[in-house]
Coordinates of C-alpha atoms and ligand atoms in Angstrom, one line a residue:
M1 CA -2.0 36.0 -3.0
N2 CA -0.3 32.8 -1.8
G3 CA 0.8 30.3 -4.2
I4 CA -0.4 26.8 -4.5
L5 CA 1.4 23.6 -3.3
Y6 CA 0.7 20.6 -5.8
L7 CA 1.4 17.1 -4.6
C8 CA 2.1 15.4 -8.0
A9 CA 2.1 11.6 -8.7
T10 CA 4.7 10.1 -10.8
P11 CA 4.9 6.5 -12.3
I12 CA 5.8 3.6 -9.9
G13 CA 7.5 1.9 -13.0
N14 CA 5.7 2.4 -16.5
L15 CA 6.2 5.9 -17.7
E16 CA 3.0 5.9 -19.5
D17 CA 1.1 6.1 -16.2
M18 CA 2.4 9.8 -16.1
T19 CA -0.9 11.9 -16.5
F20 CA -1.5 14.8 -18.8
R21 CA -2.4 16.9 -15.9
A22 CA 0.9 16.1 -14.0
I23 CA 3.0 17.0 -17.1
K24 CA 1.1 20.3 -17.4
I25 CA 1.3 21.3 -13.8
L26 CA 5.1 20.3 -13.7
R27 CA 5.7 22.4 -16.6
E28 CA 3.5 25.4 -15.3
V29 CA 4.9 25.7 -11.5
D30 CA 7.8 27.9 -10.5
L31 CA 9.5 25.1 -8.7
I32 CA 9.6 21.3 -8.5
A33 CA 10.7 19.9 -5.1
A34 CA 12.1 16.4 -5.7
E35 CA 13.4 13.6 -3.3
D36 CA 16.0 12.4 -5.7
T37 CA 16.9 15.3 -8.2
R38 CA 19.0 13.0 -10.6
R39 CA 15.9 10.5 -10.8
T40 CA 13.4 13.2 -11.4
L41 CA 15.4 14.9 -13.9
K42 CA 15.4 11.9 -16.1
L43 CA 11.5 11.9 -15.8
L44 CA 11.6 15.6 -16.7
N45 CA 13.6 15.2 -19.7
Y46 CA 11.6 12.5 -21.0
F47 CA 8.5 14.6 -20.7
D48 CA 10.2 17.7 -22.0
I49 CA 9.7 19.6 -18.6
H50 CA 12.3 22.5 -17.9
T51 CA 11.0 23.8 -14.5
P52 CA 13.8 24.6 -11.9
L53 CA 14.3 21.6 -9.4
T54 CA 15.3 21.5 -5.9
R55 CA 16.3 18.6 -3.6
F56 CA 13.7 17.9 -0.9
D57 CA 14.2 14.7 1.1
E58 CA 14.5 13.5 4.7
N59 CA 17.9 15.1 5.4
C60 CA 17.0 18.5 4.1
K61 CA 13.4 18.6 4.6
E62 CA 13.3 21.2 7.4
N63 CA 15.7 23.8 5.7
V64 CA 14.3 23.4 2.1
G65 CA 10.8 23.1 3.7
K66 CA 11.1 26.7 5.0
K67 CA 12.3 28.0 1.7
I68 CA 9.5 26.4 -0.1
L69 CA 7.1 27.9 2.4
E70 CA 8.6 31.3 1.9
R71 CA 8.2 31.0 -1.9
L72 CA 4.5 29.8 -1.6
L73 CA 3.9 32.7 0.6
A74 CA 5.5 35.1 -2.0
G75 CA 2.8 33.8 -4.4
E76 CA 5.0 31.2 -6.4
S77 CA 3.6 27.6 -7.1
V78 CA 5.5 24.6 -6.0
A79 CA 4.9 20.8 -6.9
I80 CA 6.5 18.2 -4.7
V81 CA 7.2 14.7 -6.3
S82 CA 8.6 11.7 -4.8
D83 CA 10.8 8.9 -6.4
A84 CA 7.8 7.0 -7.5
G85 CA 4.1 7.2 -6.9
L86 CA 2.3 9.7 -4.8
P87 CA 4.3 12.0 -2.5
A88 CA 3.8 11.9 1.3
I89 CA 3.0 8.2 1.1
C90 CA 6.1 6.8 2.7
D91 CA 7.9 9.6 1.0
P92 CA 8.9 13.2 2.1
G93 CA 6.2 15.5 1.7
A94 CA 3.5 15.1 4.6
D95 CA 5.6 17.5 6.9
L96 CA 5.4 20.1 4.1
V97 CA 1.8 19.7 3.6
R98 CA 1.3 20.4 7.5
L99 CA 3.4 23.5 7.3
A100 CA 1.6 24.7 4.3
I101 CA -1.9 24.2 5.9
D102 CA -0.9 25.9 9.0
A103 CA 0.3 28.9 6.9
G104 CA -3.0 29.0 4.9
I105 CA -1.7 27.7 1.6
K106 CA -3.9 25.9 -0.7
I107 CA -2.9 22.2 -1.2
C108 CA -3.9 20.5 -4.4
P109 CA -3.5 16.7 -5.3
I110 CA -2.5 15.7 -8.8
P111 CA -3.4 12.0 -8.7
G112 CA -1.9 9.1 -10.5
A113 CA 0.1 5.9 -9.6
N114 CA 0.5 4.4 -6.2
A115 CA 1.9 1.1 -5.2
A116 CA -0.5 0.1 -2.4
L117 CA -3.7 0.5 -4.1
S118 CA -2.6 -0.8 -7.4
A119 CA -1.5 -3.9 -5.6
L120 CA -4.9 -4.0 -3.4
I121 CA -7.2 -3.8 -6.5
C122 CA -5.5 -6.9 -8.0
S123 CA -5.0 -8.8 -4.8
G124 CA -8.4 -10.5 -4.7
L125 CA -8.4 -9.7 -1.0
D126 CA -11.2 -7.7 0.8
T127 CA -11.1 -4.1 -0.8
K128 CA -13.8 -2.7 1.3
Q129 CA -11.7 -2.4 4.5
F130 CA -8.0 -2.1 4.4
F131 CA -5.1 -1.0 6.6
F132 CA -2.2 0.7 5.1
V133 CA 0.9 0.1 7.3
G134 CA 3.7 1.2 4.9
F135 CA 7.2 0.0 5.9
P136 CA 7.2 -1.9 9.1
P137 CA 9.5 -0.9 12.0
R138 CA 13.2 -1.8 11.6
T139 CA 13.7 -3.0 15.0
Q140 CA 12.5 -6.5 15.8
K141 CA 10.7 -5.6 19.0
N142 CA 8.8 -2.8 17.6
R143 CA 8.0 -4.8 14.4
R144 CA 6.6 -7.8 16.3
E145 CA 4.6 -5.5 18.7
L146 CA 3.0 -3.8 15.6
L147 CA 2.2 -7.3 13.9
Q148 CA 0.7 -8.8 17.1
K149 CA -1.8 -5.6 17.2
L150 CA -2.3 -6.0 13.4
S151 CA -3.2 -9.6 13.6
K152 CA -6.5 -8.7 15.4
I153 CA -7.6 -6.4 12.6
D154 CA -10.6 -7.5 10.4
A155 CA -9.3 -5.9 7.2
T156 CA -6.7 -6.5 4.4
I157 CA -3.3 -5.2 5.7
I158 CA -0.8 -3.6 3.3
F159 CA 2.9 -3.3 3.7
Y160 CA 5.6 -2.0 1.8
E161 CA 8.9 -3.8 2.3
A162 CA 12.6 -3.8 0.9
P163 CA 13.4 -7.1 -1.2
H164 CA 16.2 -8.1 1.0
R165 CA 14.1 -7.9 4.1
L166 CA 11.2 -9.9 2.7
K167 CA 12.1 -13.5 3.5
K168 CA 12.4 -12.6 7.2
F169 CA 9.5 -10.5 7.2
L170 CA 7.3 -13.3 5.7
A171 CA 8.6 -15.7 8.3
E172 CA 7.5 -13.3 11.0
L173 CA 4.0 -12.9 9.5
A174 CA 3.5 -16.6 9.3
E175 CA 4.5 -17.0 12.9
I176 CA 2.2 -14.2 14.1
F177 CA -0.5 -14.2 11.6
G178 CA -0.8 -17.9 11.1
E179 CA -2.1 -19.5 7.9
R180 CA -3.8 -16.7 6.2
Q181 CA -3.8 -15.8 2.7
V182 CA -1.1 -13.5 1.5
V183 CA -0.4 -11.8 -1.8
L184 CA 2.8 -10.4 -3.1
A185 CA 2.5 -7.7 -5.6
R186 CA 5.9 -7.6 -7.6
E187 CA 7.3 -4.9 -10.0
L188 CA 4.0 -3.4 -10.6
T189 CA 3.5 -1.7 -14.0
K190 CA 6.8 -3.0 -14.9
V191 CA 8.0 -5.8 -17.4
H192 CA 8.2 -8.4 -14.7
E193 CA 5.0 -7.6 -12.9
E194 CA 3.6 -10.6 -11.0
F195 CA 1.1 -11.6 -8.3
L196 CA 2.1 -14.3 -5.9
R197 CA -0.8 -15.6 -4.0
G198 CA -1.0 -18.5 -1.4
K199 CA -0.7 -19.1 2.3
I200 CA 2.0 -17.2 4.3
S201 CA 4.2 -20.2 5.2
A202 CA 3.8 -21.6 1.6
L203 CA 5.1 -18.2 0.1
A204 CA 7.6 -17.7 2.6
E205 CA 9.4 -21.0 1.6
K206 CA 8.9 -20.2 -2.0
I207 CA 10.6 -17.0 -2.0
S208 CA 14.4 -17.3 -2.6
E209 CA 16.0 -14.3 -4.0
P210 CA 13.4 -11.8 -4.8
L211 CA 14.0 -9.3 -7.5
G212 CA 12.5 -5.8 -7.7
E213 CA 9.9 -4.0 -5.7
F214 CA 7.1 -5.6 -3.5
V215 CA 3.9 -4.9 -1.8
V216 CA 2.8 -7.2 0.8
L217 CA -1.0 -7.8 1.5
V218 CA -2.4 -10.0 4.1
E219 CA -5.8 -11.2 4.7
G220 CA -7.5 -9.5 7.5
K221 CA -8.5 -11.7 10.7
T222 CA -10.7 -14.4 9.3
F223 CA -14.3 -14.8 10.4
S224 CA -13.4 -18.3 12.2
E225 CA -10.5 -16.4 14.1
Q226 CA -12.9 -13.6 15.0
I227 CA -15.9 -15.4 16.7
S228 CA -13.8 -18.0 18.3
L229 CA -16.0 -20.8 17.3
P230 CA -13.9 -23.7 16.2
N231 CA -14.1 -24.1 12.4
E232 CA -15.7 -27.5 12.7
N233 CA -18.9 -25.9 14.2
I234 CA -19.2 -23.6 11.1
S235 CA -18.7 -26.7 9.1
D236 CA -21.3 -28.6 11.0
V237 CA -24.0 -25.5 10.5
V238 CA -23.1 -25.8 6.8
Q239 CA -23.5 -29.4 6.8
K240 CA -26.7 -29.4 8.8
F241 CA -28.4 -27.1 6.3
M242 CA -27.1 -29.5 3.5
D243 CA -28.5 -32.5 5.4
S244 CA -31.9 -30.5 5.4
G245 CA -31.8 -30.7 1.5
L246 CA -30.1 -27.6 0.5
D247 CA -27.2 -27.7 -1.9
K248 CA -23.8 -26.4 -0.6
K249 CA -24.2 -22.8 -2.1
S250 CA -27.6 -22.2 -0.4
A251 CA -26.4 -23.9 2.8
M252 CA -23.4 -21.4 2.9
R253 CA -25.6 -18.6 2.3
E254 CA -28.1 -19.6 5.1
A255 CA -24.8 -20.1 7.5
A256 CA -23.8 -16.7 6.4
K257 CA -27.1 -15.3 7.4
K258 CA -27.1 -17.1 10.8
F259 CA -23.8 -15.8 11.7
N260 CA -24.5 -12.3 10.0
V261 CA -21.4 -12.3 7.8
S262 CA -20.7 -12.8 4.3
R263 CA -20.6 -15.9 2.1
R264 CA -17.1 -15.3 1.3
E265 CA -16.3 -15.5 5.0
I266 CA -18.0 -18.7 5.7
Y267 CA -16.4 -20.1 2.5
S268 CA -13.1 -19.0 4.1
A269 CA -13.9 -20.4 7.4
I270 CA -14.8 -23.9 6.1
K271 CA -11.7 -24.0 3.9
H272 CA -9.4 -23.7 7.0
Ligands
SAM301 N1 5.2 6.9 -2.8 C1 5.1 5.5 -3.1 C2 3.6 5.1 -3.6 O1 2.8 6.0 -3.7 O2 3.3 3.9 -3.8 C3 5.7 4.6 -2.3 C4 7.2 4.9 -2.2 S1 8.1 3.6 -0.9 C5 9.4 4.8 -0.8 C6 8.5 2.5 -1.9 C7 8.0 1.4 -1.7 O3 6.8 1.2 -2.4 C8 8.8 0.0 -2.1 O4 9.7 -0.4 -1.3 C9 7.7 -0.9 -2.5 O5 7.2 -1.7 -1.2 C10 6.5 -0.1 -3.0 N2 6.6 0.1 -4.5 C11 7.0 1.1 -5.3 N3 7.1 0.8 -6.7 C12 6.6 -0.4 -6.7 C13 6.3 -1.4 -7.7 N4 6.5 -0.7 -9.1 N5 5.8 -2.6 -7.7 C14 5.7 -2.9 -6.2 N6 5.9 -2.2 -5.2 C15 6.2 -0.9 -5.6

């Protein structure tokens, strides 16, 4: 019988976000494969877990991946953990998952903390449709090309970015996305957790020396951008309904029906 490959979440800051199940599985498996063994060892010591640990990162993922696969095929169970959050989300693990699937090995998620979704649910932006990018490309040309494509998407866009690149990245976002709403989710689950909300250019100016880790969320293409109607037309329609005796809320509801969109989208269109 093959073993099981567990993808085990670890906290993104607050150790209390470690789940009971994660602790149990990490104690029970034959091997833990970790991105940074020193960092993971601290976590394991904190939770009194004494399972053997091996390094599994970008540099050694091919060699170690093969050895892990052999052990799984020999019936041992293995857990992958990353430095923080869910393995295989902008972290090593995804390649091993594919190898294991091809070899017929069972994969089992041990869910828990994740920076992107924690940021999204607190952002106030659309949570029905969202597009996770992760880290934008390093080269300016590739990054700008991607941002151009993303600027056409009608969904909240979620980026990871390193603090020292944030200011430049926000300036590019402002240039390519225009005056959209952006949310910076900083130091999630940690002491200095903070959500900065505002228009892209305003936040880009405000950020000086950001400390800690960030998730950047950008509002999707707004209704007024999508229908290529000038905003005044939408305002005109709302105004017409108001002139006919409706209060503003009802007028926006009627305009939303007319354009077959939500009232939130009408509100956002007439705000711009
Ligand atoms: N696997 C992780 C997950 O599930 O969220 C993501 C790891 S990725 C290598 C690291 C990036 O995630 C950081 O650069 C930052 O953008 C984001 N991140 C991780 N922890 C965070 C936190 N506590 N607050 C805000 N962003 C965080």
